[in-house]
Tab-separated table of C-alpha atoms and ligand atoms in Angstrom:
chain	number	residue	atom	x	y	z
A	1	UNK	CA	12.054	8.912	-15.483
A	2	UNK	CA	10.566	10.461	-18.564
A	3	UNK	CA	8.220	8.783	-20.906
A	4	UNK	CA	10.654	8.419	-23.811
A	5	UNK	CA	11.775	5.101	-22.445
A	6	UNK	CA	8.234	3.828	-22.519
A	7	UNK	CA	7.892	2.751	-26.108
A	8	UNK	CA	5.717	-0.240	-26.704
A	9	UNK	CA	7.492	-3.422	-25.676
A	10	UNK	CA	8.066	-5.758	-28.577
A	11	UNK	CA	7.313	-9.428	-28.434
A	12	UNK	CA	7.017	-12.293	-30.831
A	13	UNK	CA	3.520	-12.693	-32.280
A	14	UNK	CA	3.319	-16.105	-30.588
A	15	UNK	CA	3.882	-14.537	-27.151
A	16	UNK	CA	1.120	-11.958	-27.538
A	17	UNK	CA	-1.884	-12.387	-25.261
A	18	UNK	CA	-5.366	-11.565	-26.502
A	19	UNK	CA	-7.468	-10.013	-23.800
A	20	UNK	CA	-11.130	-9.112	-23.737
A	21	UNK	CA	-12.223	-6.392	-21.347
A	22	UNK	CA	-14.676	-3.533	-20.993
A	23	UNK	CA	-13.268	-0.141	-21.916
A	24	UNK	CA	-15.352	2.947	-21.256
A	25	UNK	CA	-18.504	0.877	-21.275
A	26	UNK	CA	-17.828	-1.081	-24.493
A	27	UNK	CA	-16.405	-4.562	-25.008
A	28	UNK	CA	-12.920	-4.538	-26.392
A	29	UNK	CA	-10.251	-6.985	-27.335
A	30	UNK	CA	-6.564	-6.155	-27.569
A	31	UNK	CA	-3.373	-8.042	-28.249
A	32	UNK	CA	-0.799	-7.262	-25.632
A	33	UNK	CA	2.778	-8.279	-24.950
A	34	UNK	CA	3.267	-10.132	-21.641
A	35	UNK	CA	5.353	-7.282	-20.227
A	36	UNK	CA	3.157	-4.464	-21.483
A	37	UNK	CA	1.749	-1.864	-19.113
A	38	UNK	CA	-1.920	-0.910	-19.369
A	39	UNK	CA	-0.769	2.689	-19.850
A	40	UNK	CA	1.024	1.736	-23.081
A	41	UNK	CA	-1.854	-0.385	-24.321
A	42	UNK	CA	-4.175	2.574	-23.892
A	43	UNK	CA	-1.898	5.209	-25.364
A	44	UNK	CA	-0.098	3.351	-28.125
A	45	UNK	CA	-2.247	0.288	-28.777
A	46	UNK	CA	-5.662	1.966	-28.587
A	47	UNK	CA	-4.678	5.588	-29.279
A	48	UNK	CA	-6.415	6.778	-26.112
A	49	UNK	CA	-3.821	9.411	-25.329
A	50	UNK	CA	-5.847	11.228	-22.690
A	51	UNK	CA	-4.188	9.105	-20.006
A	52	UNK	CA	-0.762	10.632	-19.333
A	53	UNK	CA	2.559	9.282	-18.151
A	54	UNK	CA	4.356	11.400	-15.577
A	55	UNK	CA	6.712	9.363	-13.463
A	56	UNK	CA	6.286	5.712	-14.431
A	57	UNK	CA	6.634	4.754	-10.770
A	58	UNK	CA	3.214	5.128	-9.216
A	59	UNK	CA	3.890	8.465	-7.519
A	60	UNK	CA	2.227	11.112	-9.648
A	61	UNK	CA	-1.162	9.704	-10.606
A	62	UNK	CA	-1.168	11.268	-14.097
A	63	UNK	CA	-1.903	7.797	-15.471
A	64	UNK	CA	-4.895	7.146	-13.160
A	65	UNK	CA	-7.747	5.101	-14.625
A	66	UNK	CA	-10.639	3.361	-12.904
A	67	UNK	CA	-10.151	-0.388	-12.773
A	68	UNK	CA	-13.320	-2.147	-11.660
A	69	UNK	CA	-14.367	1.247	-10.369
A	70	UNK	CA	-11.289	1.981	-8.246
A	71	UNK	CA	-8.479	4.423	-9.071
A	72	UNK	CA	-5.326	2.625	-10.230
A	73	UNK	CA	-2.058	3.817	-11.742
A	74	UNK	CA	-2.076	2.373	-15.254
A	75	UNK	CA	1.743	2.577	-15.333
A	76	UNK	CA	1.752	-0.149	-12.670
A	77	UNK	CA	-0.912	-2.414	-14.163
A	78	UNK	CA	0.256	-5.287	-16.374
A	79	UNK	CA	-2.092	-5.058	-19.367
A	80	UNK	CA	-2.999	-8.748	-19.286
A	81	UNK	CA	-4.380	-8.301	-15.763
A	82	UNK	CA	-7.380	-6.351	-17.068
A	83	UNK	CA	-8.712	-9.458	-18.795
A	84	UNK	CA	-12.441	-9.669	-18.062
A	85	UNK	CA	-12.374	-6.441	-16.055
A	86	UNK	CA	-13.766	-2.942	-16.384
A	87	UNK	CA	-11.496	-0.033	-17.357
A	88	UNK	CA	-12.577	3.589	-17.490
A	89	UNK	CA	-10.343	6.350	-18.827
A	90	UNK	CA	-10.625	10.116	-19.059
A	91	UNK	CA	-12.139	9.678	-22.535
A	92	UNK	CA	-15.309	8.463	-20.809
A	93	UNK	CA	-15.917	11.853	-19.207
A	94	UNK	CA	-17.533	14.468	-21.432
A	95	UNK	CA	-15.408	17.620	-21.575
A	96	UNK	CA	-18.414	19.889	-21.170
A	97	UNK	CA	-18.949	18.486	-17.682
A	98	UNK	CA	-15.634	19.830	-16.451
A	99	UNK	CA	-16.560	23.523	-16.259
A	100	UNK	CA	-16.079	23.983	-12.509
A	101	UNK	CA	-12.534	22.600	-12.728
A	102	UNK	CA	-11.549	24.994	-15.483
A	103	UNK	CA	-13.102	27.990	-13.755
A	104	UNK	CA	-11.339	27.452	-10.452
A	105	UNK	CA	-7.809	27.250	-11.842
A	106	UNK	CA	-7.531	23.538	-11.208
A	107	UNK	CA	-5.595	23.096	-14.405
A	108	UNK	CA	-2.658	24.931	-15.940
A	109	UNK	CA	-0.369	22.781	-18.082
A	110	UNK	CA	-2.957	20.011	-17.844
A	111	UNK	CA	-0.578	17.070	-17.506
A	112	UNK	CA	-2.046	16.008	-14.181
A	113	UNK	CA	-5.663	16.820	-15.070
A	114	UNK	CA	-6.825	13.511	-16.605
A	115	UNK	CA	-5.626	11.640	-13.525
A	116	UNK	CA	-7.090	14.240	-11.183
A	117	UNK	CA	-10.459	13.975	-12.909
A	118	UNK	CA	-10.526	10.173	-12.715
A	119	UNK	CA	-9.806	10.148	-8.974
A	120	UNK	CA	-12.377	12.919	-8.556
A	121	UNK	CA	-14.966	10.926	-10.514
A	122	UNK	CA	-14.469	8.049	-8.111
A	123	UNK	CA	-14.856	10.356	-5.099
A	124	UNK	CA	-17.984	11.876	-6.648
A	125	UNK	CA	-19.562	8.465	-7.141
A	126	UNK	CA	-18.784	7.226	-3.613
A	127	UNK	CA	-19.442	10.239	-1.443
A	128	UNK	CA	-21.078	8.464	1.462
A	129	UNK	CA	-18.641	5.566	1.590
A	130	UNK	CA	-15.718	8.001	1.670
A	131	UNK	CA	-16.999	10.319	4.371
A	132	UNK	CA	-14.219	9.488	6.809
A	133	UNK	CA	-11.564	10.722	4.365
A	134	UNK	CA	-10.751	14.311	3.455
A	135	UNK	CA	-10.698	15.236	-0.233
A	136	UNK	CA	-7.045	16.155	0.175
A	137	UNK	CA	-6.167	12.729	1.565
A	138	UNK	CA	-8.053	11.011	-1.251
A	139	UNK	CA	-6.223	13.161	-3.794
A	140	UNK	CA	-2.765	12.525	-2.285
A	141	UNK	CA	-1.845	10.225	-5.159
A	142	UNK	CA	-2.346	12.931	-7.794
A	143	UNK	CA	0.578	15.321	-7.901
A	144	UNK	CA	0.472	18.661	-9.683
A	145	UNK	CA	3.494	20.794	-10.428
A	146	UNK	CA	1.603	23.893	-11.469
A	147	UNK	CA	-1.414	24.847	-9.433
A	148	UNK	CA	-0.466	24.514	-5.784
A	149	UNK	CA	-3.528	22.286	-5.201
A	150	UNK	CA	-5.949	24.850	-3.750
A	151	UNK	CA	-7.507	25.332	-7.172
A	152	UNK	CA	-7.791	21.595	-7.634
A	153	UNK	CA	-9.421	20.914	-4.280
A	154	UNK	CA	-11.740	23.886	-4.666
A	155	UNK	CA	-12.650	22.941	-8.236
A	156	UNK	CA	-13.239	19.316	-7.320
A	157	UNK	CA	-15.502	20.198	-4.482
A	158	UNK	CA	-17.573	22.417	-6.726
A	159	UNK	CA	-17.586	19.839	-9.497
A	160	UNK	CA	-18.659	17.083	-7.150
A	161	UNK	CA	-21.383	19.309	-5.695
A	162	UNK	CA	-22.626	20.308	-9.154
A	163	UNK	CA	-22.894	16.676	-10.191
A	164	UNK	CA	-24.130	15.339	-6.882
A	165	UNK	CA	-25.896	12.100	-7.510
A	166	UNK	CA	-25.309	12.410	-11.252
A	167	UNK	CA	-22.990	10.236	-13.282
A	168	UNK	CA	-21.131	10.989	-16.453
B	1	UNK	CA	2.845	-11.085	-8.832
B	2	UNK	CA	-0.272	-9.655	-7.289
B	3	UNK	CA	-0.991	-5.899	-7.490
B	4	UNK	CA	2.340	-5.246	-9.266
B	5	UNK	CA	2.760	-1.963	-7.388
B	6	UNK	CA	6.298	-2.925	-6.430
B	7	UNK	CA	7.088	-5.001	-9.464
B	8	UNK	CA	6.217	-2.526	-12.228
B	9	UNK	CA	7.984	0.549	-10.855
B	10	UNK	CA	10.134	1.952	-13.707
B	11	UNK	CA	9.356	-1.244	-15.598
B	12	UNK	CA	10.332	-0.109	-19.143
B	13	UNK	CA	13.889	0.642	-18.063
B	14	UNK	CA	14.435	-2.540	-16.029
B	15	UNK	CA	15.321	-5.231	-18.590
B	16	UNK	CA	16.724	-7.484	-15.850
B	17	UNK	CA	13.290	-7.595	-14.182
B	18	UNK	CA	11.562	-8.163	-17.517
B	19	UNK	CA	13.695	-11.209	-18.225
B	20	UNK	CA	12.416	-13.083	-15.197
B	21	UNK	CA	9.410	-15.392	-15.168
B	22	UNK	CA	6.401	-14.438	-13.041
B	23	UNK	CA	3.282	-16.193	-11.967
B	24	UNK	CA	0.238	-13.933	-11.939
B	25	UNK	CA	-2.060	-14.558	-9.003
B	26	UNK	CA	-4.548	-11.803	-9.735
B	27	UNK	CA	-7.241	-13.965	-11.354
B	28	UNK	CA	-7.328	-16.643	-8.632
B	29	UNK	CA	-10.474	-15.502	-6.906
B	30	UNK	CA	-10.025	-17.932	-3.992
B	31	UNK	CA	-7.054	-15.838	-2.860
B	32	UNK	CA	-8.999	-12.590	-2.797
B	33	UNK	CA	-11.204	-12.419	0.253
B	34	UNK	CA	-10.327	-12.324	3.891
B	35	UNK	CA	-12.365	-14.434	6.258
B	36	UNK	CA	-12.989	-14.798	9.969
B	37	UNK	CA	-12.994	-17.879	12.119
B	38	UNK	CA	-13.717	-17.990	15.852
B	39	UNK	CA	-10.072	-17.596	16.663
B	40	UNK	CA	-8.458	-15.809	13.744
B	41	UNK	CA	-8.630	-13.500	10.758
B	42	UNK	CA	-7.298	-14.961	7.496
B	43	UNK	CA	-6.073	-12.391	4.995
B	44	UNK	CA	-5.907	-13.870	1.483
B	45	UNK	CA	-2.886	-13.405	-0.747
B	46	UNK	CA	-4.847	-10.975	-2.922
B	47	UNK	CA	-6.459	-8.964	-0.127
B	48	UNK	CA	-5.630	-5.307	-0.755
B	49	UNK	CA	-5.274	-2.387	1.617
B	50	UNK	CA	-8.556	-1.033	0.295
B	51	UNK	CA	-10.355	-4.327	0.990
B	52	UNK	CA	-9.406	-3.883	4.650
B	53	UNK	CA	-10.146	-0.142	4.728
B	54	UNK	CA	-13.720	-0.770	3.624
B	55	UNK	CA	-14.379	-3.314	6.332
B	56	UNK	CA	-15.772	-2.119	9.681
B	57	UNK	CA	-15.087	-5.370	11.523
B	58	UNK	CA	-11.338	-5.311	10.901
B	59	UNK	CA	-11.321	-1.692	11.973
B	60	UNK	CA	-12.953	-2.608	15.277
B	61	UNK	CA	-10.776	-5.613	16.032
B	62	UNK	CA	-7.496	-4.779	14.326
B	63	UNK	CA	-7.392	-0.977	14.156
B	64	UNK	CA	-3.709	-0.888	13.254
B	65	UNK	CA	-4.487	-2.597	9.944
B	66	UNK	CA	-6.544	0.486	9.126
B	67	UNK	CA	-3.950	2.907	10.394
B	68	UNK	CA	-1.274	1.321	8.228
B	69	UNK	CA	-3.488	0.854	5.157
B	70	UNK	CA	-4.456	4.525	5.206
B	71	UNK	CA	-0.813	5.484	5.159
B	72	UNK	CA	0.323	3.198	2.351
B	73	UNK	CA	0.799	5.376	-0.715
B	74	UNK	CA	-2.541	6.798	-1.841
B	75	UNK	CA	-5.772	5.280	-3.140
B	76	UNK	CA	-4.150	4.215	-6.429
B	77	UNK	CA	-1.727	2.042	-4.430
B	78	UNK	CA	-4.222	1.013	-1.728
B	79	UNK	CA	-6.613	-0.311	-4.374
B	80	UNK	CA	-3.999	-2.628	-5.891
B	81	UNK	CA	-1.283	-3.315	-3.326
B	82	UNK	CA	-1.655	-6.489	-1.271
B	83	UNK	CA	-0.618	-7.359	2.286
B	84	UNK	CA	1.068	-10.522	1.044
B	85	UNK	CA	2.987	-8.549	-1.603
B	86	UNK	CA	4.157	-6.216	1.149
B	87	UNK	CA	5.577	-9.177	3.066
B	88	UNK	CA	7.062	-10.830	-0.027
B	89	UNK	CA	8.664	-7.638	-1.254
B	90	UNK	CA	10.527	-7.526	2.054
B	91	UNK	CA	11.354	-3.822	2.297
B	92	UNK	CA	12.627	-2.779	5.744
B	93	UNK	CA	10.468	0.352	5.284
B	94	UNK	CA	7.242	-1.597	4.682
B	95	UNK	CA	4.137	-0.338	6.510
B	96	UNK	CA	1.958	-3.436	6.322
B	97	UNK	CA	4.512	-5.780	7.873
B	98	UNK	CA	4.947	-3.900	11.200
B	99	UNK	CA	1.262	-3.967	12.101
B	100	UNK	CA	0.962	-7.627	11.102
B	101	UNK	CA	3.922	-8.361	13.387
B	102	UNK	CA	2.374	-6.352	16.205
B	103	UNK	CA	-0.677	-8.632	15.937
B	104	UNK	CA	1.555	-11.726	16.016
B	105	UNK	CA	0.596	-12.820	12.495
B	106	UNK	CA	1.733	-15.979	10.813
B	107	UNK	CA	2.239	-16.652	7.148
B	108	UNK	CA	0.987	-19.647	5.206
B	109	UNK	CA	3.497	-20.737	2.561
B	110	UNK	CA	2.204	-23.126	-0.073
B	111	UNK	CA	3.948	-25.111	-2.779
B	112	UNK	CA	3.169	-28.207	-4.822
B	113	UNK	CA	4.620	-30.138	-1.881
B	114	UNK	CA	2.087	-28.764	0.619
B	115	UNK	CA	1.594	-25.923	3.065
B	116	UNK	CA	3.374	-24.753	6.170
B	117	UNK	CA	2.536	-22.003	8.613
B	118	UNK	CA	5.346	-19.989	10.119
B	119	UNK	CA	5.290	-17.023	12.496
B	120	UNK	CA	5.938	-13.774	10.639
B	121	UNK	CA	8.589	-12.881	13.213
B	122	UNK	CA	10.630	-15.855	11.963
B	123	UNK	CA	10.033	-15.119	8.285
B	124	UNK	CA	12.879	-12.725	7.469
B	125	UNK	CA	16.456	-13.924	7.587
B	126	UNK	CA	18.152	-10.748	6.364
B	127	UNK	CA	17.805	-7.820	3.993
B	128	UNK	CA	15.118	-8.900	1.494
B	129	UNK	CA	15.781	-12.515	2.448
B	130	UNK	CA	13.340	-14.909	3.990
B	131	UNK	CA	12.657	-18.557	4.744
B	132	UNK	CA	10.279	-18.714	1.755
B	133	UNK	CA	11.562	-21.119	-0.879
B	134	UNK	CA	11.381	-20.030	-4.504
B	135	UNK	CA	8.668	-22.613	-5.191
B	136	UNK	CA	6.474	-21.303	-2.382
B	137	UNK	CA	3.765	-18.657	-2.474
B	138	UNK	CA	2.301	-16.755	0.416
B	139	UNK	CA	-1.295	-17.947	0.243
B	140	UNK	CA	-2.616	-16.347	3.398
B	141	UNK	CA	-1.782	-14.396	6.519
B	142	UNK	CA	-3.338	-15.437	9.820
B	143	UNK	CA	-3.986	-13.031	12.686
B	144	UNK	CA	-5.022	-14.514	16.033
B	145	UNK	CA	-8.058	-12.774	17.518
B	146	UNK	CA	-7.001	-11.449	20.914
B	147	UNK	CA	-8.013	-8.539	23.062
B	148	UNK	CA	-5.750	-5.522	23.104
B	149	UNK	CA	-6.088	-2.573	25.440
B	150	UNK	CA	-3.614	-0.419	23.577
B	151	UNK	CA	-2.259	-0.187	20.052
B	152	UNK	CA	-0.442	2.437	18.047
B	153	UNK	CA	1.165	2.777	14.612
B	154	UNK	CA	3.327	5.719	13.621
B	155	UNK	CA	5.255	6.359	10.479
B	156	UNK	CA	7.675	9.220	10.033
B	157	UNK	CA	8.436	10.124	6.426
B	158	UNK	CA	9.633	13.132	4.500
B	159	UNK	CA	6.069	14.384	4.160
B	160	UNK	CA	2.638	13.415	5.346
B	161	UNK	CA	1.260	11.683	2.271
B	162	UNK	CA	2.790	9.008	0.096
B	163	UNK	CA	6.268	8.992	1.608
B	164	UNK	CA	8.633	6.132	2.318
B	165	UNK	CA	8.997	5.462	6.021
B	166	UNK	CA	12.221	6.696	7.661
B	167	UNK	CA	11.275	5.407	11.068
B	168	UNK	CA	8.127	3.539	12.011
B	169	UNK	CA	6.689	1.799	15.053
B	170	UNK	CA	3.785	-0.497	15.734
B	171	UNK	CA	3.056	-1.334	19.365
B	172	UNK	CA	0.307	-3.430	20.936
B	173	UNK	CA	-0.458	-4.398	24.520
B	174	UNK	CA	-2.529	-7.496	25.011
B	175	UNK	CA	-5.304	-7.400	27.572
B	176	UNK	CA	-5.668	-10.192	30.115
B	177	UNK	CA	-2.986	-12.454	31.488
B	178	UNK	CA	-2.459	-14.854	28.583
B	179	UNK	CA	1.041	-13.689	27.801
B	180	UNK	CA	3.946	-13.332	30.201
B	181	UNK	CA	4.778	-10.025	28.542
B	182	UNK	CA	1.762	-8.234	27.029
B	183	UNK	CA	3.865	-5.819	24.929
B	184	UNK	CA	4.687	-6.250	21.285
B	185	UNK	CA	6.983	-3.627	19.848
B	186	UNK	CA	7.896	-3.528	16.159
B	187	UNK	CA	10.264	-1.087	14.483
B	188	UNK	CA	10.577	-0.426	10.753
B	189	UNK	CA	13.232	1.231	8.649
B	190	UNK	CA	15.819	0.934	11.404
B	191	UNK	CA	17.379	-2.429	10.540
B	192	UNK	CA	17.782	-4.732	7.524
B	193	UNK	CA	14.238	-5.981	8.051
B	194	UNK	CA	11.138	-4.837	9.861
B	195	UNK	CA	11.549	-6.483	13.249
B	196	UNK	CA	10.159	-7.214	16.656
B	197	UNK	CA	12.139	-5.600	19.493
B	198	UNK	CA	12.392	-8.074	22.384
B	199	UNK	CA	14.720	-5.897	24.460
B	200	UNK	CA	12.337	-2.930	24.317
B	201	UNK	CA	9.423	-5.244	25.139
B	202	UNK	CA	11.308	-6.633	28.156
B	203	UNK	CA	12.285	-3.132	29.243
B	204	UNK	CA	8.627	-2.016	29.175
B	205	UNK	CA	7.612	-5.022	31.235
B	206	UNK	CA	10.491	-4.642	33.713
B	207	UNK	CA	8.907	-1.845	35.679
B	208	UNK	CA	11.887	0.463	35.133
B	209	UNK	CA	10.825	4.092	34.992
B	210	UNK	CA	11.201	5.957	31.703
B	211	UNK	CA	11.446	9.701	32.259
B	212	UNK	CA	12.955	10.913	28.997
B	213	UNK	CA	13.131	9.444	25.486
B	214	UNK	CA	16.841	8.660	25.852
B	215	UNK	CA	16.001	6.149	28.596
B	216	UNK	CA	15.014	3.884	25.693
B	217	UNK	CA	18.488	4.021	24.111
B	218	UNK	CA	19.985	1.012	25.891
B	219	UNK	CA	17.173	-1.310	24.850
B	220	UNK	CA	16.978	0.208	21.360
B	221	UNK	CA	20.694	-0.480	20.906
B	222	UNK	CA	20.196	-4.057	22.022
B	223	UNK	CA	17.486	-4.596	19.402
B	224	UNK	CA	18.480	-2.731	16.304
B	225	UNK	CA	21.345	-1.265	14.400
B	226	UNK	CA	20.052	1.625	12.292
B	227	UNK	CA	21.870	2.550	9.107
B	228	UNK	CA	22.737	5.724	7.227
B	229	UNK	CA	21.113	5.837	3.814
B	230	UNK	CA	19.816	8.334	1.296
B	231	UNK	CA	16.684	8.991	3.314
B	232	UNK	CA	18.175	9.480	6.739
B	233	UNK	CA	21.052	8.926	9.182
B	234	UNK	CA	21.454	6.266	11.849
B	235	UNK	CA	21.578	8.723	14.736
B	236	UNK	CA	18.443	10.516	13.498
B	237	UNK	CA	16.633	7.193	13.331
B	238	UNK	CA	17.721	6.148	16.833
B	239	UNK	CA	16.640	9.488	18.291
B	240	UNK	CA	13.310	9.536	16.478
B	241	UNK	CA	12.571	5.949	17.469
B	242	UNK	CA	13.169	6.804	21.145
B	243	UNK	CA	10.899	9.838	20.884
B	244	UNK	CA	8.166	7.947	19.058
B	245	UNK	CA	8.179	5.280	21.746
B	246	UNK	CA	8.249	7.786	24.575
B	247	UNK	CA	5.480	10.018	23.294
B	248	UNK	CA	3.291	7.104	22.194
B	249	UNK	CA	3.557	5.271	25.514
B	250	UNK	CA	3.624	8.160	27.949
B	251	UNK	CA	0.640	7.836	30.219
B	252	UNK	CA	-0.305	4.510	28.599
B	253	UNK	CA	2.312	2.496	30.375
B	254	UNK	CA	2.503	3.291	34.084
B	255	UNK	CA	6.277	3.244	33.842
B	256	UNK	CA	6.589	5.835	31.076
B	257	UNK	CA	6.124	9.167	32.824
C	1	FAD	C1	3.919	5.207	-5.244
C	1	FAD	C2	4.086	4.040	-4.307
C	1	FAD	C3	3.892	4.248	-2.956
C	1	FAD	C4	4.037	3.190	-2.072
C	1	FAD	N1	3.873	3.442	-0.750
C	1	FAD	C5	4.066	2.458	0.144
C	1	FAD	C6	3.940	2.735	1.527
C	1	FAD	O1	3.623	3.853	1.944
C	1	FAD	N2	4.157	1.715	2.399
C	1	FAD	C7	4.484	0.462	1.969
C	1	FAD	O2	4.681	-0.418	2.791
C	1	FAD	N3	4.621	0.174	0.661
C	1	FAD	C8	4.413	1.140	-0.264
C	1	FAD	N4	4.570	0.867	-1.598
C	1	FAD	C9	5.001	-0.482	-2.007
C	1	FAD	C10	3.901	-1.460	-2.424
C	1	FAD	O3	2.755	-0.790	-2.852
C	1	FAD	C11	3.519	-2.445	-1.307
C	1	FAD	O4	4.671	-3.133	-0.862
C	1	FAD	C12	2.450	-3.454	-1.751
C	1	FAD	O5	1.906	-4.052	-0.597
C	1	FAD	C13	2.969	-4.533	-2.672
C	1	FAD	O6	1.900	-5.419	-3.003
C	1	FAD	P1	1.625	-5.860	-4.529
C	1	FAD	O7	0.501	-6.807	-4.478
C	1	FAD	O8	1.473	-4.688	-5.394
C	1	FAD	O9	3.004	-6.611	-4.841
C	1	FAD	P2	3.641	-6.999	-6.256
C	1	FAD	O10	4.317	-5.836	-6.861
C	1	FAD	O11	2.661	-7.741	-7.086
C	1	FAD	O12	4.735	-8.031	-5.740
C	1	FAD	C14	5.827	-7.596	-4.923
C	1	FAD	C15	6.824	-8.739	-4.782
C	1	FAD	O13	6.273	-9.793	-4.023
C	1	FAD	C16	6.138	-10.978	-4.795
C	1	FAD	N5	4.826	-11.506	-4.434
C	1	FAD	C17	3.618	-10.861	-4.495
C	1	FAD	N6	2.631	-11.621	-3.982
C	1	FAD	C18	3.222	-12.770	-3.574
C	1	FAD	C19	2.725	-13.966	-2.932
C	1	FAD	N7	1.437	-14.107	-2.614
C	1	FAD	N8	3.616	-14.954	-2.643
C	1	FAD	C20	4.929	-14.807	-2.950
C	1	FAD	N9	5.455	-13.710	-3.546
C	1	FAD	C21	4.604	-12.708	-3.857
C	1	FAD	C22	6.297	-10.552	-6.231
C	1	FAD	O14	6.891	-11.572	-7.009
C	1	FAD	C23	7.215	-9.354	-6.113
C	1	FAD	O15	8.551	-9.755	-6.009
C	1	FAD	C24	4.398	1.898	-2.535
C	1	FAD	C25	4.565	1.688	-3.901
C	1	FAD	C26	4.411	2.737	-4.786
C	1	FAD	C27	4.609	2.501	-6.238
C	2	FES	S1	2.924	7.816	-14.485
C	2	FES	FE1	1.808	6.403	-13.342
C	2	FES	S2	1.805	7.306	-11.408
C	2	FES	FE2	3.110	8.629	-12.484
C	3	FES	S1	-1.633	21.573	-14.096
C	3	FES	FE1	0.424	21.193	-14.590
C	3	FES	S2	0.863	19.457	-13.380
C	3	FES	FE2	-1.081	20.003	-12.693
């Protein structure tokens, strides 16, 4: 599926749900339609267009955000479910921190990169807990059509090492 | 709805799904945790694959839960998808259901009228059909704590990561003499539902020697009727199932040589 079908669902004003949640460290409120996906709230409601839509079916990971600290596909999250919860998007990560990824050829067209970085940020912050998983296995939900993955894995490992212990 | 990982797939272009009414369970914190009693593990309706993956005790006692959880999608799905949603969704290719069946799980169905507990093996009545009434929710899944001296879960898909199962097995052998037949064999993606395979279980307990994978064919044919579909053919599935069983059990069961 391509993203053209994903225009913001319409609903009567009376059906809209007001939700309060934490977005990139700040309190936020948004009015969402009952059938609205978090991806659309972010992109069209809040103009945070860093989060991308690839497949709309949970396969590609381009829409990955951190929900209460865990990677989630925002195309599969009903927006109202983030009420009272913590959402972090690619906009929370300063671009100047991403040097190692750019240098290692981890990004070409860039469509997958925001999702890749969010999953990587989670791996970086939970190194010890995730020791029994390989980086490749943890990244299996982030597909890339350009790079062939070696650049991504290599770049991530260097990025994680360069930030070890640090947080963005 | 719970994690919505089945429900929201291609959501914007599914007006028929959008027109239905859903009850969101995600904020009912009582449904979240899993808990242990002396005799069982209770998995709440909102327990996710990741909740189980992070827990060392379930790994020690119910290792197949970990095996299956690791192979469900990727972290983005594991963090949101629930075991109860896997049962309720009812796909014959589900990966959570087979290991729950191999551990002889039961399902607690709750409605305004009360609760009932039914064995998971009696839950499905046909393709995506079950005994659950439309006013009932799955509120928990109960796994009896028993000792197993062997367990295995295998899933064969088009690729290693994030693939839909073409053929899957979950097998356990209970230690000690509690059960007349210690084997539990579950096959997925080879019939209209994930299902226990009583003929294969009886065959394993019969003492008959199994020298090649095709020795399983007679009991496989008694248990399941694989189908041709877009992911695979019936004869491929039958052959792969026989090989999975043979290679998983060789040397484990004295009769599989
Ligand atoms: C990219 C991708 C990869 C996937 N990979 C796998 C895989 O490898 N293996 C696998 O088995 N599955 C896989 N799935 C399917 C899905 O993630 C699982 O079936 C998951 O367990 C569903 O749980 P959920 O909480 O997200 O269900 P939801 O989507 O919230 O619900 C699914 C259905 O069950 C109903 N339901 C949910 N909870 C209850 C309840 N407590 N009582 C009654 N009804 C309920 C809902 O109404 C809905 O009809 C994948 C999905 C995606 C998108
Ligand atoms: S757009 Fe959400 S996973 Fe592909
Ligand atoms: S860089 Fe193009 S999809 Fe990954």
